[in-house]
Amino acid sequence: MPLSSHPLQAAGAPPVAMSPPPPTSASGFAIDVPGALLQRARAGERAAFEQLYRWFERPTFTLALRICGDREAAADVLQDTMLKMIDSIGEFRGACPFWGWLRQIAVNEALMRLRRGRRFEGHLDVDEHELAGDVPPPSAAADAAALQRALAGLPVITRSVLWLYHAEGFTHEEIGALMERTPSFSKSQVARGTRRLRELLETPSPASAGALP
């Protein structure tokens, strides 16, 4: 699914100067990077790193913004991710797509920032009966600003789980490992968090509630 049509891929990242190839999956990171470009980057070519930065600036910033919740922290995660990419690209062996390798760095950096800030705690409590089946994400027609407000209204861990599951396509097993929890914990946060997100999107904001029809 293209980036622009995914229900949780709302606006909020800085503009990108150079358009990359279209994503190959729901994740905005899913960009097919030519092997020749990676070879140039491994050789330390500055222009190659600049091109990779332009291609992955938007998805990295967006992921960091959705997990961390504010633009300043997201900008720091973007910088740390790109610096780590430059320092570690020689270790990339192609066992997975380059975009998946870089996305893992970005996720780790964002979650590490939450842990350092002692914000990696709050989540929604869930009853067992709520775990029956996955709940579809909110409609892709959701207004970007409303979606951003609704996500900000969720606990940090719940918001992170929702983003990783719905927008990035991580499995419950992968999310459980990232969160140092169980797959069932991820399932519970997706079930309750998606319902709560829908409720928040259906509740008018104070500004819109007072607007004239």
Coordinates of N, CA, C and O in Angstrom, one line a residue, residues 11-166:
A11 N 0.6 13.0 7.8 CA 1.7 14.0 7.5 C 2.4 14.4 8.8 O 1.9 14.2 9.9
G12 N 3.5 15.0 8.6 CA 4.2 15.5 9.8 C 5.7 15.5 9.7 O 6.5 16.1 10.5
A13 N 6.3 14.9 8.6 CA 7.7 14.8 8.4 C 8.1 16.0 7.6 O 7.4 16.6 6.8
P14 N 9.4 16.4 7.7 CA 9.9 17.5 6.9 C 10.0 17.1 5.4 O 10.0 15.9 5.1
P15 N 9.9 18.1 4.5 CA 9.9 17.8 3.1 C 11.2 17.1 2.6 O 12.3 17.3 3.2
V16 N 11.1 16.2 1.6 CA 12.2 15.5 1.1 C 12.6 16.1 -0.2 O 11.7 16.4 -1.1
A17 N 13.9 16.4 -0.4 CA 14.3 17.1 -1.6 C 14.4 16.2 -2.8 O 14.3 16.7 -3.9
M18 N 14.5 14.9 -2.7 CA 14.7 14.0 -3.8 C 13.7 12.9 -3.6 O 13.7 12.2 -2.6
S19 N 12.9 12.5 -4.7 CA 12.0 11.5 -4.6 C 12.6 10.1 -4.7 O 13.3 9.9 -5.7
P20 N 12.4 9.2 -3.8 CA 12.9 7.9 -3.9 C 12.0 7.0 -4.7 O 10.9 7.4 -5.0
P21 N 12.4 5.8 -5.0 CA 11.5 4.8 -5.6 C 10.3 4.6 -4.7 O 10.4 4.8 -3.5
P22 N 9.1 4.2 -5.3 CA 7.9 4.0 -4.4 C 8.1 2.9 -3.4 O 8.8 1.9 -3.8
P23 N 7.5 3.0 -2.2 CA 7.6 1.9 -1.3 C 7.1 0.6 -1.9 O 6.2 0.6 -2.6
T24 N 7.7 -0.6 -1.4 CA 7.3 -1.8 -1.9 C 6.3 -2.6 -1.0 O 5.9 -3.7 -1.2
S25 N 6.0 -1.9 0.1 CA 5.0 -2.5 1.1 C 4.4 -1.3 1.8 O 4.6 -0.2 1.5
A26 N 3.6 -1.7 2.9 CA 2.9 -0.6 3.6 C 3.9 0.4 4.3 O 3.6 1.5 4.4
S27 N 5.0 -0.1 4.7 CA 6.0 0.7 5.4 C 6.6 1.8 4.5 O 7.0 1.5 3.4
G28 N 6.7 3.0 5.0 CA 7.3 4.0 4.2 C 8.8 3.8 4.0 O 9.4 4.4 3.1
F29 N 9.4 2.9 4.8 CA 10.8 2.5 4.7 C 11.0 1.6 3.5 O 12.2 1.5 3.0
A30 N 10.0 1.0 3.0 CA 10.2 -0.1 2.0 C 10.6 0.4 0.6 O 9.8 0.3 -0.3
I31 N 11.8 0.9 0.6 CA 12.3 1.5 -0.7 C 13.4 0.5 -1.2 O 14.3 0.1 -0.5
D32 N 13.3 0.2 -2.5 CA 14.3 -0.7 -3.1 C 15.5 0.1 -3.4 O 15.6 0.8 -4.4
V33 N 16.6 -0.1 -2.6 CA 17.8 0.7 -2.8 C 18.7 -0.1 -3.8 O 19.0 -1.3 -3.5
P34 N 19.2 0.5 -4.8 CA 20.1 -0.2 -5.8 C 21.4 -0.6 -5.1 O 21.9 0.1 -4.3
G35 N 21.8 -1.8 -5.5 CA 23.1 -2.3 -5.0 C 24.3 -1.4 -5.2 O 25.2 -1.3 -4.4
A36 N 24.2 -0.8 -6.4 CA 25.3 0.1 -6.8 C 25.4 1.3 -5.8 O 26.5 1.7 -5.4
L37 N 24.3 1.8 -5.3 CA 24.2 2.9 -4.4 C 24.8 2.4 -3.0 O 25.6 3.2 -2.4
L38 N 24.4 1.2 -2.6 CA 25.0 0.7 -1.4 C 26.5 0.5 -1.4 O 27.2 0.8 -0.5
Q39 N 27.0 0.1 -2.6 CA 28.4 -0.1 -2.7 C 29.1 1.2 -2.6 O 30.2 1.3 -2.0
R40 N 28.6 2.2 -3.2 CA 29.2 3.6 -3.1 C 29.2 4.1 -1.7 O 30.2 4.7 -1.2
A41 N 28.1 3.8 -0.9 CA 28.0 4.2 0.5 C 29.0 3.4 1.3 O 29.7 4.0 2.2
R42 N 29.2 2.1 1.1 CA 30.1 1.3 1.8 C 31.6 1.8 1.6 O 32.4 1.7 2.4
A43 N 31.8 2.4 0.4 CA 33.1 2.9 0.0 C 33.3 4.3 0.6 O 34.4 4.9 0.5
G44 N 32.3 4.8 1.3 CA 32.4 6.1 2.0 C 32.1 7.3 1.2 O 32.5 8.4 1.5
E45 N 31.4 7.1 0.0 CA 31.1 8.2 -0.8 C 30.1 9.1 -0.2 O 29.0 8.7 0.1
R46 N 30.4 10.4 -0.1 CA 29.5 11.3 0.6 C 28.2 11.5 -0.1 O 27.1 11.5 0.5
A47 N 28.3 11.6 -1.5 CA 27.0 11.7 -2.3 C 26.1 10.6 -2.1 O 24.8 10.8 -2.1
A48 N 26.6 9.4 -1.9 CA 25.7 8.2 -1.7 C 25.0 8.3 -0.4 O 23.8 8.0 -0.3
F49 N 25.7 8.7 0.7 CA 25.1 8.9 2.0 C 24.0 10.0 1.9 O 23.0 9.8 2.6
E50 N 24.3 11.0 1.2 CA 23.3 12.1 1.1 C 22.1 11.6 0.4 O 21.0 12.0 0.8
Q51 N 22.2 10.8 -0.6 CA 21.1 10.3 -1.3 C 20.2 9.4 -0.4 O 19.0 9.4 -0.3
L52 N 20.9 8.5 0.4 CA 20.2 7.6 1.3 C 19.5 8.4 2.4 O 18.4 8.1 2.8
Y53 N 20.1 9.5 2.8 CA 19.5 10.4 3.8 C 18.2 11.0 3.3 O 17.2 11.0 3.9
R54 N 18.3 11.5 2.0 CA 17.1 12.1 1.4 C 16.0 11.1 1.3 O 14.8 11.4 1.5
W55 N 16.3 9.9 0.9 CA 15.3 8.8 0.7 C 14.6 8.4 2.0 O 13.5 8.1 2.0
F56 N 15.4 8.3 3.1 CA 14.9 7.8 4.3 C 14.6 8.8 5.4 O 14.2 8.4 6.5
E57 N 14.8 10.1 5.1 CA 14.5 11.1 6.1 C 13.1 11.1 6.5 O 12.8 11.1 7.7
R58 N 12.2 11.1 5.5 CA 10.7 11.2 5.9 C 10.3 10.0 6.7 O 9.7 10.1 7.8
P59 N 10.5 8.7 6.2 CA 10.0 7.6 7.0 C 10.6 7.5 8.4 O 10.0 7.1 9.4
T60 N 11.9 7.9 8.5 CA 12.6 7.8 9.8 C 12.0 8.9 10.8 O 11.7 8.6 11.9
F61 N 11.8 10.1 10.3 CA 11.2 11.1 11.1 C 9.8 10.8 11.5 O 9.4 11.0 12.7
T62 N 9.0 10.3 10.6 CA 7.6 10.0 10.9 C 7.5 8.9 11.9 O 6.8 9.0 12.9
L63 N 8.3 7.8 11.8 CA 8.3 6.7 12.8 C 8.7 7.3 14.1 O 8.0 7.0 15.2
A64 N 9.8 8.1 14.2 CA 10.2 8.6 15.5 C 9.2 9.5 16.1 O 9.0 9.5 17.3
L65 N 8.5 10.3 15.2 CA 7.5 11.2 15.7 C 6.3 10.5 16.3 O 5.8 10.8 17.4
R66 N 5.9 9.4 15.7 CA 4.7 8.6 16.2 C 5.1 7.9 17.5 O 4.2 7.7 18.3
I67 N 6.3 7.4 17.6 CA 6.7 6.7 18.8 C 7.1 7.7 20.0 O 6.6 7.5 21.1
C68 N 7.8 8.7 19.7 CA 8.3 9.6 20.7 C 7.3 10.7 21.1 O 7.2 11.2 22.2
G69 N 6.4 11.1 20.1 CA 5.4 12.0 20.4 C 5.7 13.5 20.2 O 4.8 14.3 20.3
D70 N 6.9 13.9 19.9 CA 7.2 15.3 19.7 C 8.3 15.5 18.7 O 9.1 14.6 18.5
R71 N 8.3 16.6 18.0 CA 9.1 16.8 16.8 C 10.6 16.9 17.2 O 11.5 16.5 16.5
E72 N 10.9 17.5 18.4 CA 12.3 17.7 18.8 C 12.9 16.3 19.0 O 14.1 16.1 18.6
A73 N 12.2 15.4 19.7 CA 12.8 14.1 19.9 C 12.9 13.3 18.6 O 13.9 12.6 18.4
A74 N 11.9 13.5 17.7 CA 11.9 12.8 16.5 C 13.2 13.3 15.6 O 13.8 12.5 15.0
A75 N 13.5 14.6 15.7 CA 14.6 15.1 15.0 C 15.9 14.5 15.5 O 16.8 14.2 14.8
D76 N 16.0 14.3 16.8 CA 17.2 13.7 17.5 C 17.3 12.3 17.0 O 18.4 11.8 16.8
V77 N 16.2 11.5 17.0 CA 16.2 10.1 16.6 C 16.6 10.0 15.1 O 17.4 9.1 14.8
L78 N 16.1 10.9 14.3 CA 16.5 11.0 12.9 C 18.1 11.1 12.8 O 18.7 10.4 12.0
Q79 N 18.6 12.1 13.5 CA 20.0 12.3 13.4 C 20.8 11.1 13.9 O 21.8 10.7 13.3
D80 N 20.4 10.6 15.1 CA 21.1 9.4 15.6 C 21.1 8.2 14.7 O 22.1 7.5 14.6
T81 N 19.9 8.0 14.1 CA 19.8 6.9 13.1 C 20.7 7.0 11.9 O 21.4 6.1 11.5
M82 N 20.7 8.2 11.4 CA 21.6 8.4 10.2 C 23.1 8.3 10.5 O 23.8 7.8 9.8
L83 N 23.4 8.8 11.7 CA 24.8 8.7 12.1 C 25.2 7.2 12.3 O 26.3 6.8 11.9
K84 N 24.3 6.5 12.9 CA 24.6 5.0 13.1 C 24.6 4.3 11.8 O 25.4 3.4 11.6
M85 N 23.8 4.7 10.8 CA 23.8 4.1 9.5 C 25.2 4.3 8.9 O 25.8 3.4 8.3
I86 N 25.7 5.6 8.9 CA 27.0 5.9 8.4 C 28.1 5.1 9.1 O 29.0 4.5 8.4
D87 N 28.1 5.0 10.4 CA 29.1 4.2 11.1 C 29.0 2.7 10.9 O 30.1 2.0 11.0
S88 N 27.8 2.2 10.6 CA 27.6 0.7 10.6 C 27.3 0.1 9.3 O 27.1 -1.1 9.2
I89 N 27.3 0.9 8.2 CA 26.9 0.4 6.9 C 27.8 -0.7 6.4 O 27.4 -1.6 5.7
G90 N 29.0 -0.7 6.9 CA 30.0 -1.8 6.5 C 29.6 -3.1 7.1 O 30.0 -4.2 6.6
E91 N 28.7 -3.1 8.1 CA 28.3 -4.3 8.7 C 27.0 -4.9 8.0 O 26.6 -6.1 8.3
F92 N 26.4 -4.1 7.2 CA 25.2 -4.6 6.5 C 25.6 -5.7 5.4 O 26.4 -5.3 4.5
R93 N 25.1 -6.9 5.5 CA 25.5 -8.0 4.7 C 24.4 -8.4 3.7 O 24.6 -9.3 2.9
G94 N 23.3 -7.7 3.7 CA 22.3 -8.1 2.7 C 21.4 -9.2 3.1 O 20.7 -9.8 2.3
A95 N 21.4 -9.7 4.4 CA 20.6 -10.8 4.8 C 19.1 -10.4 4.8 O 18.2 -11.3 4.7
C96 N 18.8 -9.1 4.9 CA 17.5 -8.6 4.8 C 17.6 -7.3 3.9 O 18.7 -6.9 3.6
P97 N 16.5 -6.8 3.4 CA 16.5 -5.5 2.6 C 17.2 -4.4 3.4 O 17.1 -4.4 4.7
F98 N 17.9 -3.5 2.8 CA 18.6 -2.4 3.4 C 17.6 -1.6 4.3 O 17.8 -1.2 5.4
W99 N 16.4 -1.4 3.7 CA 15.4 -0.6 4.4 C 15.0 -1.2 5.7 O 14.7 -0.5 6.7
G100 N 14.9 -2.6 5.7 CA 14.5 -3.2 7.0 C 15.6 -3.1 8.0 O 15.3 -2.9 9.2
W101 N 16.9 -3.2 7.6 CA 18.0 -3.0 8.5 C 18.0 -1.6 9.1 O 18.2 -1.4 10.3
L102 N 17.8 -0.6 8.2 CA 17.8 0.8 8.7 C 16.6 1.1 9.6 O 16.7 1.8 10.6
R103 N 15.4 0.5 9.2 CA 14.2 0.7 10.1 C 14.4 0.1 11.5 O 14.0 0.7 12.5
Q104 N 15.1 -1.0 11.5 CA 15.4 -1.6 12.9 C 16.2 -0.6 13.7 O 16.0 -0.5 14.9
I105 N 17.2 0.0 13.1 CA 18.0 1.0 13.8 C 17.2 2.1 14.3 O 17.3 2.6 15.5
A106 N 16.3 2.6 13.4 CA 15.4 3.8 13.8 C 14.5 3.4 15.0 O 14.3 4.2 15.9
V107 N 13.9 2.2 14.9 CA 13.0 1.7 16.0 C 13.8 1.6 17.3 O 13.3 2.1 18.4
N108 N 14.9 1.0 17.2 CA 15.8 0.9 18.5 C 16.1 2.2 19.1 O 16.1 2.4 20.3
E109 N 16.5 3.2 18.2 CA 16.8 4.5 18.7 C 15.6 5.2 19.3 O 15.8 5.9 20.4
A110 N 14.5 5.1 18.7 CA 13.3 5.7 19.3 C 12.9 5.1 20.6 O 12.6 5.8 21.6
L111 N 12.9 3.8 20.7 CA 12.5 3.1 21.9 C 13.5 3.4 23.0 O 13.2 3.5 24.2
M112 N 14.8 3.5 22.7 CA 15.9 3.8 23.6 C 15.7 5.2 24.2 O 15.9 5.4 25.4
R113 N 15.2 6.1 23.4 CA 15.0 7.5 23.9 C 13.9 7.5 24.9 O 13.9 8.2 25.9
L114 N 12.8 6.7 24.6 CA 11.7 6.6 25.6 C 12.2 6.0 26.9 O 11.8 6.5 28.0
R115 N 13.0 5.0 26.8 CA 13.5 4.4 28.1 C 14.3 5.3 28.8 O 14.2 5.4 30.1
R116 N 15.2 6.1 28.1 CA 16.1 7.0 28.8 C 15.3 8.1 29.5 O 15.6 8.6 30.6
G117 N 14.2 8.5 28.9 CA 13.3 9.6 29.4 C 12.3 9.1 30.4 O 11.4 9.8 30.8
R118 N 12.4 7.8 30.8 CA 11.5 7.2 31.8 C 10.0 7.3 31.3 O 9.1 7.5 32.2
R119 N 9.8 7.3 30.0 CA 8.4 7.4 29.5 C 7.9 6.1 29.0 O 6.8 6.0 28.5
F120 N 8.7 5.0 29.2 CA 8.3 3.7 28.6 C 7.5 2.9 29.6 O 7.9 1.8 30.0
E121 N 6.4 3.5 30.0 CA 5.6 2.8 31.0 C 4.1 2.7 30.7 O 3.6 1.6 30.7
G122 N 3.4 3.8 30.4 CA 2.0 3.7 30.3 C 1.5 2.9 29.2 O 2.0 3.0 28.0
H123 N 0.4 2.1 29.4 CA -0.3 1.4 28.4 C -1.7 1.2 28.8 O -2.1 1.3 30.0
L124 N -2.5 0.7 27.9 CA -4.0 0.5 28.2 C -4.2 -0.9 28.8 O -3.6 -1.9 28.3
D125 N -5.0 -1.0 29.8 CA -5.4 -2.3 30.3 C -6.4 -2.9 29.5 O -7.3 -2.2 28.9
V126 N -6.4 -4.2 29.3 CA -7.3 -4.9 28.4 C -7.9 -6.1 29.0 O -7.2 -6.8 29.7
D127 N -9.2 -6.3 28.8 CA -9.8 -7.5 29.3 C -9.6 -8.6 28.3 O -9.4 -8.4 27.1
E128 N -9.6 -9.8 28.8 CA -9.3 -11.0 28.0 C -10.2 -11.1 26.8 O -9.9 -11.5 25.7
H129 N -11.5 -10.7 26.9 CA -12.5 -10.9 25.8 C -12.2 -10.0 24.7 O -12.7 -10.2 23.6
E130 N -11.3 -9.0 24.9 CA -11.0 -8.0 23.8 C -9.9 -8.6 22.8 O -9.6 -7.9 21.8
L131 N -9.4 -9.7 23.1 CA -8.3 -10.3 22.3 C -8.8 -11.2 21.2 O -8.0 -11.8 20.5
A132 N -10.1 -11.2 20.9 CA -10.6 -12.1 19.9 C -10.5 -11.4 18.5 O -11.3 -10.7 18.1
G133 N -9.4 -11.8 17.8 CA -9.2 -11.3 16.5 C -8.7 -9.9 16.4 O -8.8 -9.1 17.4
D134 N -8.0 -9.5 15.3 CA -7.5 -8.2 15.1 C -8.5 -7.2 14.7 O -9.5 -7.5 14.1
V135 N -8.3 -6.0 15.2 CA -9.2 -4.9 14.9 C -8.6 -4.1 13.7 O -7.4 -3.7 13.8
P136 N -9.4 -3.8 12.7 CA -8.8 -3.1 11.5 C -8.4 -1.7 12.0 O -9.1 -1.1 12.9
P137 N -7.4 -1.1 11.3 CA -7.0 0.3 11.7 C -8.1 1.3 11.3 O -9.0 1.0 10.5
P138 N -8.0 2.5 11.7 CA -8.9 3.6 11.3 C -8.9 3.8 9.8 O -8.0 3.4 9.1
S139 N -10.0 4.4 9.3 CA -10.1 4.6 7.9 C -8.9 5.5 7.4 O -8.5 6.4 8.1
A140 N -8.5 5.2 6.1 CA -7.5 6.0 5.5 C -7.9 7.4 5.3 O -7.1 8.3 5.0
A141 N -9.3 7.6 5.3 CA -9.8 8.9 5.1 C -9.7 9.9 6.3 O -10.0 11.0 6.3
A142 N -9.2 9.3 7.4 CA -9.0 10.1 8.6 C -8.2 11.3 8.4 O -7.1 11.2 7.8
D143 N -8.6 12.5 8.9 CA -7.9 13.7 8.7 C -6.5 13.6 9.4 O -6.4 13.1 10.5
A144 N -5.4 14.0 8.7 CA -4.1 13.9 9.3 C -3.9 14.6 10.6 O -3.3 14.0 11.6
A145 N -4.5 15.8 10.8 CA -4.3 16.5 12.0 C -5.1 15.8 13.1 O -4.6 15.7 14.3
A146 N -6.3 15.3 12.8 CA -7.1 14.6 13.8 C -6.4 13.3 14.2 O -6.5 13.0 15.4
L147 N -5.9 12.6 13.3 CA -5.2 11.4 13.6 C -4.0 11.7 14.5 O -3.7 10.9 15.5
Q148 N -3.2 12.7 14.2 CA -2.1 13.1 15.1 C -2.6 13.4 16.5 O -1.9 13.0 17.5
R149 N -3.7 14.1 16.6 CA -4.2 14.4 18.0 C -4.6 13.2 18.7 O -4.4 13.0 19.9
A150 N -5.3 12.3 17.9 CA -5.8 11.0 18.5 C -4.6 10.2 19.0 O -4.6 9.6 20.1
L151 N -3.6 10.0 18.2 CA -2.4 9.2 18.6 C -1.8 9.8 19.8 O -1.3 9.1 20.7
A152 N -1.7 11.2 19.9 CA -1.1 11.8 21.1 C -1.9 11.6 22.3 O -1.4 11.7 23.4
G153 N -3.2 11.2 22.2 CA -4.0 10.9 23.3 C -3.9 9.5 23.9 O -4.5 9.2 24.9
L154 N -3.1 8.7 23.2 CA -2.9 7.3 23.7 C -1.6 7.2 24.6 O -0.7 8.0 24.4
P155 N -1.6 6.3 25.5 CA -0.3 6.1 26.3 C 0.8 5.7 25.3 O 0.6 5.2 24.2
V156 N 2.0 6.1 25.8 CA 3.2 6.0 24.9 C 3.4 4.5 24.3 O 3.6 4.4 23.1
I157 N 3.3 3.5 25.2 CA 3.6 2.2 24.7 C 2.5 1.7 23.7 O 2.7 1.1 22.7
T158 N 1.2 2.1 24.1 CA 0.1 1.7 23.2 C 0.3 2.3 21.8 O 0.1 1.7 20.8
R159 N 0.6 3.6 21.8 CA 0.9 4.3 20.5 C 2.0 3.7 19.7 O 1.9 3.5 18.5
S160 N 3.0 3.3 20.4 CA 4.2 2.7 19.7 C 3.8 1.3 19.1 O 4.2 1.0 18.0
V161 N 3.1 0.5 19.9 CA 2.7 -0.8 19.4 C 1.7 -0.6 18.2 O 1.9 -1.3 17.2
L162 N 0.8 0.3 18.3 CA -0.1 0.5 17.1 C 0.6 0.9 15.9 O 0.4 0.4 14.8
W163 N 1.6 1.8 16.0 CA 2.3 2.3 14.9 C 3.2 1.2 14.3 O 3.2 0.9 13.0
L164 N 3.9 0.4 15.1 CA 4.7 -0.7 14.6 C 3.9 -1.8 14.0 O 4.3 -2.4 12.9
Y165 N 2.7 -2.0 14.5 CA 1.8 -3.1 13.9 C 1.1 -2.6 12.7 O 1.2 -3.3 11.6
H166 N 0.3 -1.6 12.8 CA -0.5 -1.1 11.6 C 0.3 -0.5 10.5 O 0.0 -0.7 9.3

